[in-house]
PDB file of C-alpha atoms in Angstrom:
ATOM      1  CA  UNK V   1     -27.083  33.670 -37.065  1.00  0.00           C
ATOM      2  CA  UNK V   2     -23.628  34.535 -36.330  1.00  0.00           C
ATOM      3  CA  UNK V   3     -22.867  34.741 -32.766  1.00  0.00           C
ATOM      4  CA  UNK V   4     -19.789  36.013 -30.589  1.00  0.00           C
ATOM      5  CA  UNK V   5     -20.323  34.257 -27.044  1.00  0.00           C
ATOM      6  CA  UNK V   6     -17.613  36.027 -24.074  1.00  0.00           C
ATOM      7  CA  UNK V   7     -17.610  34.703 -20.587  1.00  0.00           C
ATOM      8  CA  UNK V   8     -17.418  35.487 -18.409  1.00  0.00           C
ATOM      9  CA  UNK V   9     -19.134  38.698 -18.399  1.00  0.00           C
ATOM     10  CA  UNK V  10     -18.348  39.813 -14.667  1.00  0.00           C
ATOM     11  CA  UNK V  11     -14.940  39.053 -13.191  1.00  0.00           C
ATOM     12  CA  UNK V  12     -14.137  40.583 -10.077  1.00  0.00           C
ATOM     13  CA  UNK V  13     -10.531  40.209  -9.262  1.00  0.00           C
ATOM     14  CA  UNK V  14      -7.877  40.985  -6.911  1.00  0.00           C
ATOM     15  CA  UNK V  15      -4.121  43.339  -7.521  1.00  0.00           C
ATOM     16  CA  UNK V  16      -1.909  40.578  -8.640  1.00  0.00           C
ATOM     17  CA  UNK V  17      -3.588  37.486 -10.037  1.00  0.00           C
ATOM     18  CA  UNK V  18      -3.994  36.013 -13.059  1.00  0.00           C
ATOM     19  CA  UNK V  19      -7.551  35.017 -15.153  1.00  0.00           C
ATOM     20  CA  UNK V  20      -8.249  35.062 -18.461  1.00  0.00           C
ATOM     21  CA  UNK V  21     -11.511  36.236 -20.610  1.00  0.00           C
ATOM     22  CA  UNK V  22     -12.528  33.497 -23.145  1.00  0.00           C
ATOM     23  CA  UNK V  23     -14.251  34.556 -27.114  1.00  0.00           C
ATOM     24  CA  UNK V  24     -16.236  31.760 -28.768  1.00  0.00           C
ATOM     25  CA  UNK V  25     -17.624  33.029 -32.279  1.00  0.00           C
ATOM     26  CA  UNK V  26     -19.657  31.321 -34.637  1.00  0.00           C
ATOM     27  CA  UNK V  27     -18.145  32.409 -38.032  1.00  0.00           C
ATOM     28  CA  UNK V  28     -15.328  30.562 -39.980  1.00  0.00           C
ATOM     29  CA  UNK V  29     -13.645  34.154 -40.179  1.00  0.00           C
ATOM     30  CA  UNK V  30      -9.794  34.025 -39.338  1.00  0.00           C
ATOM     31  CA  UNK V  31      -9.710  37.634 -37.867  1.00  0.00           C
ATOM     32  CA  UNK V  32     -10.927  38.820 -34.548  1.00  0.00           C
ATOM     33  CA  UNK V  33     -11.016  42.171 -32.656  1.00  0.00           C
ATOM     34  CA  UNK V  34     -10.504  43.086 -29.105  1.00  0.00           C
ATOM     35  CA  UNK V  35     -11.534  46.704 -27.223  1.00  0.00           C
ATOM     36  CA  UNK V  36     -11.567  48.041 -24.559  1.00  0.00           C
ATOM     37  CA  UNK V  37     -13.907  50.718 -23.448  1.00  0.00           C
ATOM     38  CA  UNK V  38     -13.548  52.670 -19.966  1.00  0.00           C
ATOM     39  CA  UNK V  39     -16.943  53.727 -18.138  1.00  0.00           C
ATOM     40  CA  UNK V  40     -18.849  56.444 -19.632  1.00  0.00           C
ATOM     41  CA  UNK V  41     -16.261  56.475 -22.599  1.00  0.00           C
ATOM     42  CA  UNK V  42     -15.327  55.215 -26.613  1.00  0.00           C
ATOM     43  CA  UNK V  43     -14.286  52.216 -27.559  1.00  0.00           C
ATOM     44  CA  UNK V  44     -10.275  51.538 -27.370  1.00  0.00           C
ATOM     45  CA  UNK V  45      -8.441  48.988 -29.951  1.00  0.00           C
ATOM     46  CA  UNK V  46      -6.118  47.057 -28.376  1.00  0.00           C
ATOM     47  CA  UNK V  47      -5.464  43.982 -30.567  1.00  0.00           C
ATOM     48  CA  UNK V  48      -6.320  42.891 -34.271  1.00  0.00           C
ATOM     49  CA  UNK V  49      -5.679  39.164 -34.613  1.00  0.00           C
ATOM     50  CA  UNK V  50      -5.722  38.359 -38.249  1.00  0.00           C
ATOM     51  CA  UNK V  51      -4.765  34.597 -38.642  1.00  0.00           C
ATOM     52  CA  UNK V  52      -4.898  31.569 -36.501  1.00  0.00           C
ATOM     53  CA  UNK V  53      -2.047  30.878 -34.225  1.00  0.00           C
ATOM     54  CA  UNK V  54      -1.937  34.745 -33.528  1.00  0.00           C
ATOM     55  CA  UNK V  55      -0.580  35.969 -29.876  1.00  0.00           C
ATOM     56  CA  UNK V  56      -0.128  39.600 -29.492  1.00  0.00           C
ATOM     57  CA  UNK V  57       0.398  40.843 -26.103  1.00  0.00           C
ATOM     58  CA  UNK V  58       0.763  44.425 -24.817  1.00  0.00           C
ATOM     59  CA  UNK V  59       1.753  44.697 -21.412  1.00  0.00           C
ATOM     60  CA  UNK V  60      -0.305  42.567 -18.643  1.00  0.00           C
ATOM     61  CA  UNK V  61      -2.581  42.035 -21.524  1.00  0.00           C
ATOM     62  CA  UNK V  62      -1.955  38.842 -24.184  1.00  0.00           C
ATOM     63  CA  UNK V  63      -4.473  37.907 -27.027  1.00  0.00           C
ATOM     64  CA  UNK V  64      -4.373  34.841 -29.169  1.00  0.00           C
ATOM     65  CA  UNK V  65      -6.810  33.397 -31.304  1.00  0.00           C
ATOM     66  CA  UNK V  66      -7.540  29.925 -32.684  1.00  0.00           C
ATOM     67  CA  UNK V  67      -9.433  29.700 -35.651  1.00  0.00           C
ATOM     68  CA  UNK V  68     -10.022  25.960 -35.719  1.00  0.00           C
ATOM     69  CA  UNK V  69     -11.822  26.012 -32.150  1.00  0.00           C
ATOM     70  CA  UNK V  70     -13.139  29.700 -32.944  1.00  0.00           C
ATOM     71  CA  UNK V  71     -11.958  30.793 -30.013  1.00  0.00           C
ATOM     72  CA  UNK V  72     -10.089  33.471 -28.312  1.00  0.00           C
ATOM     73  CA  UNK V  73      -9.128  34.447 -25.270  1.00  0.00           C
ATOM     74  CA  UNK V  74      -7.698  37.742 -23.758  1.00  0.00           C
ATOM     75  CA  UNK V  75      -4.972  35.961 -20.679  1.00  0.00           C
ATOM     76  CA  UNK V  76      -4.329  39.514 -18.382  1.00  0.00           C
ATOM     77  CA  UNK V  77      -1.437  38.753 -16.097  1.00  0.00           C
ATOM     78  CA  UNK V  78      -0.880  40.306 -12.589  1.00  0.00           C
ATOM     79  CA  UNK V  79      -3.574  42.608 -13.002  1.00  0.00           C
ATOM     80  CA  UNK V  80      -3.528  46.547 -11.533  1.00  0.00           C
ATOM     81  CA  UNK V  81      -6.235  48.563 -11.006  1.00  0.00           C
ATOM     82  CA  UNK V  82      -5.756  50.338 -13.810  1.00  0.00           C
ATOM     83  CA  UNK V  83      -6.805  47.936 -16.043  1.00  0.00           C
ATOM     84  CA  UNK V  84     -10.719  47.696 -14.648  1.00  0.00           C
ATOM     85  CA  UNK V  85     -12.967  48.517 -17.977  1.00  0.00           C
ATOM     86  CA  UNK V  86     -15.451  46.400 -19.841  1.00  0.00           C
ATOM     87  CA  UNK V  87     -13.669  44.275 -22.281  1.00  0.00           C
ATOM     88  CA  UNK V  88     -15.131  43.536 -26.157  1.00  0.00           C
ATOM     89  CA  UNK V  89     -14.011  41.038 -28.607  1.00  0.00           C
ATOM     90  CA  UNK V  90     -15.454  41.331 -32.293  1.00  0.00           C
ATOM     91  CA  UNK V  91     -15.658  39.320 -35.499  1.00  0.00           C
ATOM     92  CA  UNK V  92     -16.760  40.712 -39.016  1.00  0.00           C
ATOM     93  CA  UNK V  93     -20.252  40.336 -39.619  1.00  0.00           C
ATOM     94  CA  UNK V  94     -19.412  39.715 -43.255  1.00  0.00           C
ATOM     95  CA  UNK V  95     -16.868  36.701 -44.179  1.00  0.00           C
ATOM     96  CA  UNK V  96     -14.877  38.790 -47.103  1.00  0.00           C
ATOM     97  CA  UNK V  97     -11.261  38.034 -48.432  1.00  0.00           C
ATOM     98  CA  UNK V  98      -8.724  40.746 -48.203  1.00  0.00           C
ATOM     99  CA  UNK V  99     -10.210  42.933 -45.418  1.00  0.00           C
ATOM    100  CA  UNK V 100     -12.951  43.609 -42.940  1.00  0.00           C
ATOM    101  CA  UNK V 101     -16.131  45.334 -44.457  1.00  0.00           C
ATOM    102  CA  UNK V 102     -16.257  47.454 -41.501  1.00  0.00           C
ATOM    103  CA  UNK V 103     -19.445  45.765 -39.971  1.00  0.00           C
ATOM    104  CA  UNK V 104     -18.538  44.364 -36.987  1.00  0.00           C
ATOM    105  CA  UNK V 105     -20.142  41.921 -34.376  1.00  0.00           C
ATOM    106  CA  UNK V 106     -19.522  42.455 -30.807  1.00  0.00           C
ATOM    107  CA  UNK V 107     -19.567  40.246 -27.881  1.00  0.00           C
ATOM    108  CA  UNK V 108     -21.518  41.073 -24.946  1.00  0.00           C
ATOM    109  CA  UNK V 109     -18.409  42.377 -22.861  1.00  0.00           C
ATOM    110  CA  UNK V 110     -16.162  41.089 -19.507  1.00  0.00           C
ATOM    111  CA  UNK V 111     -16.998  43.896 -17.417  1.00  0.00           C
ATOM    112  CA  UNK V 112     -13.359  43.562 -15.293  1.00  0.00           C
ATOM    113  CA  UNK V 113     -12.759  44.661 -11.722  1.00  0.00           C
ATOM    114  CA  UNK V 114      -9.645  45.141 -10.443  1.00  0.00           C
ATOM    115  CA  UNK V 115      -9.948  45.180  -6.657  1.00  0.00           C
ATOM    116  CA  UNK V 116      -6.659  46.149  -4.064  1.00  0.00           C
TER     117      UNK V 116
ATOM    118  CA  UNK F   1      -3.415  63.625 -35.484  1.00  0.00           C
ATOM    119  CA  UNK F   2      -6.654  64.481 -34.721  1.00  0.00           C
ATOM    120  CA  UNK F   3      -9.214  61.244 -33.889  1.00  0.00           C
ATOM    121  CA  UNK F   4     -12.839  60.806 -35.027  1.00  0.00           C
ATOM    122  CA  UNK F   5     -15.374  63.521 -34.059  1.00  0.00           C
ATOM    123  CA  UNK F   6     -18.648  63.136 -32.875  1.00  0.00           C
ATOM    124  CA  UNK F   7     -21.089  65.840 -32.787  1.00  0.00           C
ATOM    125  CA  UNK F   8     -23.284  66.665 -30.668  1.00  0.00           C
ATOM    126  CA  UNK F   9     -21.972  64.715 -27.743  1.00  0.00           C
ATOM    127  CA  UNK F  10     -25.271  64.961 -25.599  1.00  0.00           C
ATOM    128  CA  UNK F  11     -28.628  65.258 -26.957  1.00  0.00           C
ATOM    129  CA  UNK F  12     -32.148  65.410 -25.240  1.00  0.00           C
ATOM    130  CA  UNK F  13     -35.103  64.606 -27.779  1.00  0.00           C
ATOM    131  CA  UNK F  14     -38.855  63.808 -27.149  1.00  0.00           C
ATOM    132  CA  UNK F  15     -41.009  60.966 -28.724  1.00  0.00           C
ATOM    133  CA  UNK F  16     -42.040  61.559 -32.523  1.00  0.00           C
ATOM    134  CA  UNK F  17     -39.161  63.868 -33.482  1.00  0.00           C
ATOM    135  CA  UNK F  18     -35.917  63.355 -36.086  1.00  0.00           C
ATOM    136  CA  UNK F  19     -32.056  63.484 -35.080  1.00  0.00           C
ATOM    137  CA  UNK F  20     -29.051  63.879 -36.955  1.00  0.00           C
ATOM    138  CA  UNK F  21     -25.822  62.855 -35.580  1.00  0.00           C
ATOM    139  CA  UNK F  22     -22.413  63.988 -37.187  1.00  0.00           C
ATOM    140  CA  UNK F  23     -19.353  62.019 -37.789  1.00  0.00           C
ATOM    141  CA  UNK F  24     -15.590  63.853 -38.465  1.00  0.00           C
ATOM    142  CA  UNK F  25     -13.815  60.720 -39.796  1.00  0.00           C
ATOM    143  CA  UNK F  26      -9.552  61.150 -38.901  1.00  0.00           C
ATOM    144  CA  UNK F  27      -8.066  62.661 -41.481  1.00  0.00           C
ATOM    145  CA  UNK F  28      -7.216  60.396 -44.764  1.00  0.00           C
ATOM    146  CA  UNK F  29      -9.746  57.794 -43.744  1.00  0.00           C
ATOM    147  CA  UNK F  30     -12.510  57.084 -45.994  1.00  0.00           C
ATOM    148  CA  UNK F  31     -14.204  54.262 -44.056  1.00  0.00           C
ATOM    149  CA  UNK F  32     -17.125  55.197 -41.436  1.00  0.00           C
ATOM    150  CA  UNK F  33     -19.082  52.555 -39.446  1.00  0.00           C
ATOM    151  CA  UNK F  34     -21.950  53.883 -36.880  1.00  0.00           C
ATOM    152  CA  UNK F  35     -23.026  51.001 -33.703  1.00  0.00           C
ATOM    153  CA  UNK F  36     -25.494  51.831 -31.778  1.00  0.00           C
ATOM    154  CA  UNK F  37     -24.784  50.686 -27.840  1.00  0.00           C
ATOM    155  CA  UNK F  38     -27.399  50.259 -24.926  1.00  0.00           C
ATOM    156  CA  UNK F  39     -27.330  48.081 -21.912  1.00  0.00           C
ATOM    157  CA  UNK F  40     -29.780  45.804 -23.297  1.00  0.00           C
ATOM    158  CA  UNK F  41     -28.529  45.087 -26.797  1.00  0.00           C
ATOM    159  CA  UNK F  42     -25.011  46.021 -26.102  1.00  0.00           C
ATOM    160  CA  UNK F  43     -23.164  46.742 -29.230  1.00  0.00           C
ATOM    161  CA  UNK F  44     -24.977  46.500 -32.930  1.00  0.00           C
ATOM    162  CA  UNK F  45     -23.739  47.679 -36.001  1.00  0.00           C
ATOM    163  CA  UNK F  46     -25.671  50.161 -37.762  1.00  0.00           C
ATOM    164  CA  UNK F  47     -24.474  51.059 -41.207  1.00  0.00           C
ATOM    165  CA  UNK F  48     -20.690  51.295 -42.957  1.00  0.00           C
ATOM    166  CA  UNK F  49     -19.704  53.686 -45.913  1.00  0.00           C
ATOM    167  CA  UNK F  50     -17.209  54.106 -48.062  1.00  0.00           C
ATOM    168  CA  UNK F  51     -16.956  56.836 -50.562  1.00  0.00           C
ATOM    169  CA  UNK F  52     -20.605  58.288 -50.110  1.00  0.00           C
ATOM    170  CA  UNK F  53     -21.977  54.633 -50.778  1.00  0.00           C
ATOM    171  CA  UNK F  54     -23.753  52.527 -48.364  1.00  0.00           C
ATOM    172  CA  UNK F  55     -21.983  48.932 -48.256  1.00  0.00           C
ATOM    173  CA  UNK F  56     -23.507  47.035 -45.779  1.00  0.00           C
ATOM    174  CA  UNK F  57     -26.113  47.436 -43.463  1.00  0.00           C
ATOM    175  CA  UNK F  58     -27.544  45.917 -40.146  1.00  0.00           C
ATOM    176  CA  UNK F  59     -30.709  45.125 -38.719  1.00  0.00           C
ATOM    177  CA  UNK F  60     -32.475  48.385 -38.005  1.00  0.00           C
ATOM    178  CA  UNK F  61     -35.882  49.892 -39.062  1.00  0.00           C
ATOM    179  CA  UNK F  62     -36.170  52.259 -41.857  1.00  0.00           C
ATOM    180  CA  UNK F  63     -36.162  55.332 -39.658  1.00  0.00           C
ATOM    181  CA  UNK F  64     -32.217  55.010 -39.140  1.00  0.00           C
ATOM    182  CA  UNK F  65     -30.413  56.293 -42.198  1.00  0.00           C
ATOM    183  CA  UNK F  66     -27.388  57.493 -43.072  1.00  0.00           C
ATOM    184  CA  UNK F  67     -25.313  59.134 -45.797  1.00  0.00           C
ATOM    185  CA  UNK F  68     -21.514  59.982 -46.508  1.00  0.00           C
ATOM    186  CA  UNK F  69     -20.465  63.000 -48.070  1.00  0.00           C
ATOM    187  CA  UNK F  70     -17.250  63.480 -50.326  1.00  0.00           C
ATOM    188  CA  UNK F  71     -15.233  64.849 -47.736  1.00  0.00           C
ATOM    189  CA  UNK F  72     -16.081  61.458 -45.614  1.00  0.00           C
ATOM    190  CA  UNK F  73     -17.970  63.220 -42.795  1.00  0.00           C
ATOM    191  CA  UNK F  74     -20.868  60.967 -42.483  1.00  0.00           C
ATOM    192  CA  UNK F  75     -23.985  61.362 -41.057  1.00  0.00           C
ATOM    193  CA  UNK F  76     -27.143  59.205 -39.369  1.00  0.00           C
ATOM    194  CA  UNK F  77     -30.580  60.605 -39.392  1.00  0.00           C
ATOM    195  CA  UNK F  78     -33.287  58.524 -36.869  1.00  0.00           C
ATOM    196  CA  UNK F  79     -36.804  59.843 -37.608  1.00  0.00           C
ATOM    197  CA  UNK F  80     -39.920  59.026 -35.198  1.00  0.00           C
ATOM    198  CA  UNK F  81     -37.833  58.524 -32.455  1.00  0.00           C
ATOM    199  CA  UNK F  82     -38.649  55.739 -29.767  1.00  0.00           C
ATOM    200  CA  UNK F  83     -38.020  55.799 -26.410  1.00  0.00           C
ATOM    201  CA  UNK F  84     -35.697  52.759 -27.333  1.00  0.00           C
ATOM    202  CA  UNK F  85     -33.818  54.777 -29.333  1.00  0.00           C
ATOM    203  CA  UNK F  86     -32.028  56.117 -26.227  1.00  0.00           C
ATOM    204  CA  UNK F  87     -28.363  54.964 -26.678  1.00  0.00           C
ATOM    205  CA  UNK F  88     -24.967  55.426 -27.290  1.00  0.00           C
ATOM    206  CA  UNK F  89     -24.571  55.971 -30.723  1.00  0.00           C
ATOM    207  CA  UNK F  90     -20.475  55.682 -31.888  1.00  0.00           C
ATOM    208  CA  UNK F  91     -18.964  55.819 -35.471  1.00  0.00           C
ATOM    209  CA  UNK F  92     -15.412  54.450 -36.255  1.00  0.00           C
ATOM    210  CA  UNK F  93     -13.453  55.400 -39.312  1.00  0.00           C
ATOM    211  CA  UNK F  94     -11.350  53.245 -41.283  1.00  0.00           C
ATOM    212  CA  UNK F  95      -8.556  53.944 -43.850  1.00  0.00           C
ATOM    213  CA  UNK F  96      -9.705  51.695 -46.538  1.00  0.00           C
ATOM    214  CA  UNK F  97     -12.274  49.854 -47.262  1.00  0.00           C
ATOM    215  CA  UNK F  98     -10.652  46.592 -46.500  1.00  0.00           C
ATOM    216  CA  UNK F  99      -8.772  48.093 -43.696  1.00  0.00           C
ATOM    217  CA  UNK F 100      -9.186  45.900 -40.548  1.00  0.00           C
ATOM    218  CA  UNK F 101      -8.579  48.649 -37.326  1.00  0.00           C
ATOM    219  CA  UNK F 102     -11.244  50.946 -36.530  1.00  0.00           C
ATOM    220  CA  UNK F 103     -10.873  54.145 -34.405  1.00  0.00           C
ATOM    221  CA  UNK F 104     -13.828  55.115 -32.382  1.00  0.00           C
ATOM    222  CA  UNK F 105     -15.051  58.156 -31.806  1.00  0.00           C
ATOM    223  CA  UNK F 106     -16.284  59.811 -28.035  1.00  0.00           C
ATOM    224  CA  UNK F 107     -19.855  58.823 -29.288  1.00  0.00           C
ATOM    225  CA  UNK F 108     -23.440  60.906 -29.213  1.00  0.00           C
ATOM    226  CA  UNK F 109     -25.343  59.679 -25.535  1.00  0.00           C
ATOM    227  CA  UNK F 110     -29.091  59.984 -26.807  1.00  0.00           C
ATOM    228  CA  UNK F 111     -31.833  60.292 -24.781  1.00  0.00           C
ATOM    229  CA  UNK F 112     -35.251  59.902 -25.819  1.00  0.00           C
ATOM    230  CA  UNK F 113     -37.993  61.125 -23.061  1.00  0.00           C
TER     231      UNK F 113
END
């Protein structure tokens, strides 16, 4: 059964410090998702990672992946209160070369607090 | 550029009675995925379709269908609803059918009394 595994799933934290949000998935797939999704609201893509060695980063948020471990972790840096949501990562449920089949297997969420 | 649709985006229904829940894909795409999201189960993958055909689906009963019509606007029908049936349901649309970013619609909040 394939599994996506995020912990933690609570993280309280305070203006200014650093943590990161770890993604352990049981595939061999070498693409991986990450959302974000505000309370009450839609889902929101903010990185595709589609090989292993990828790093994307988009302001205090930086995503990399490592396919050999099967693990990936979302590293937010000198976090604002703005960025308190529940954080997804995802894997496609089906292994398929040259694209996703659109099926895809979330983690549990981070739900992130961002305290002052 | 208009995003993905969702209609209706609140809906009360009782025990033993049918839904349908409408998807506007964004304009060009072809793709549409619908997940189903409650507290419990968090996020689960319902169906995907591309060009009115069903490609893959997940691990839900009979009563949830679905069906895609040639202008993409998709569709998911749940008959004999359960009180478990209360969710979140969201569909994402897709360019292609190997495209890897999907764009999420505002979602249908179910409730089943």
């Amino acid at each position: 059964e394939l599994k996506v595994e995020q912990n933690p799933l609570f993280l309280s934290m305070q203006e200014g410090k650093n943590y990161t949000i770890y993604c352990n998935y049981s595939t061999t797939s070498d693409r991986l998702y990450w959302y974000r999704q505000d309370p009450g609201k839609s889902l929101e893509s903010l990185f595709v990672l589609l090989s292993n060695g990828a790093v994307k980063q988009e302001g205090r948020l930086m995503a990399s992946l490592d396919t050999k471990a099967r693990l990936s972790t979302l590293h937010i840096t000198a976090a604002v209160h703005d960025l308190s949501a529940t954080y997804f990562c995802a894997v496609d449920g089906i292994e398929s070369y040259g694209g996703s089949q659109g099926n895809l297997i979330f983690g549990k969420g981070t739900k992130l607090s961002v305290k002052p | 550029k208009a995003g993905v649709t969702q209609t209706p985006r609140y809906l009360i229904k009782t025990r033993g009675q049918q839904v349908t829940l409408s998807c506007s894909p964004i304009s060009g795409h072809r793709s549409v995925s619908w997940y189903q999201q409650t507290p419990g189960q968090g996020l689960q993958f319902l169906f995907e379709y591309f060009s009115e055909t069903q490609r893959n689906k997940g691990n839900f009963p009979g009563r949830f269908s679905g069906r895609q019509f040639s202008n993409s606007r998709s569709e998911m029908n749940v008959s004999t609803l359960e009180l478990g049936d209360s969710a979140l349901y969201l569909c994402a649309s897709r360019r292609q059918s190997h495209s890897y970013e999907q764009y999420f619609g505002p979602g249908t909040r179910l409730t089943v009394t």
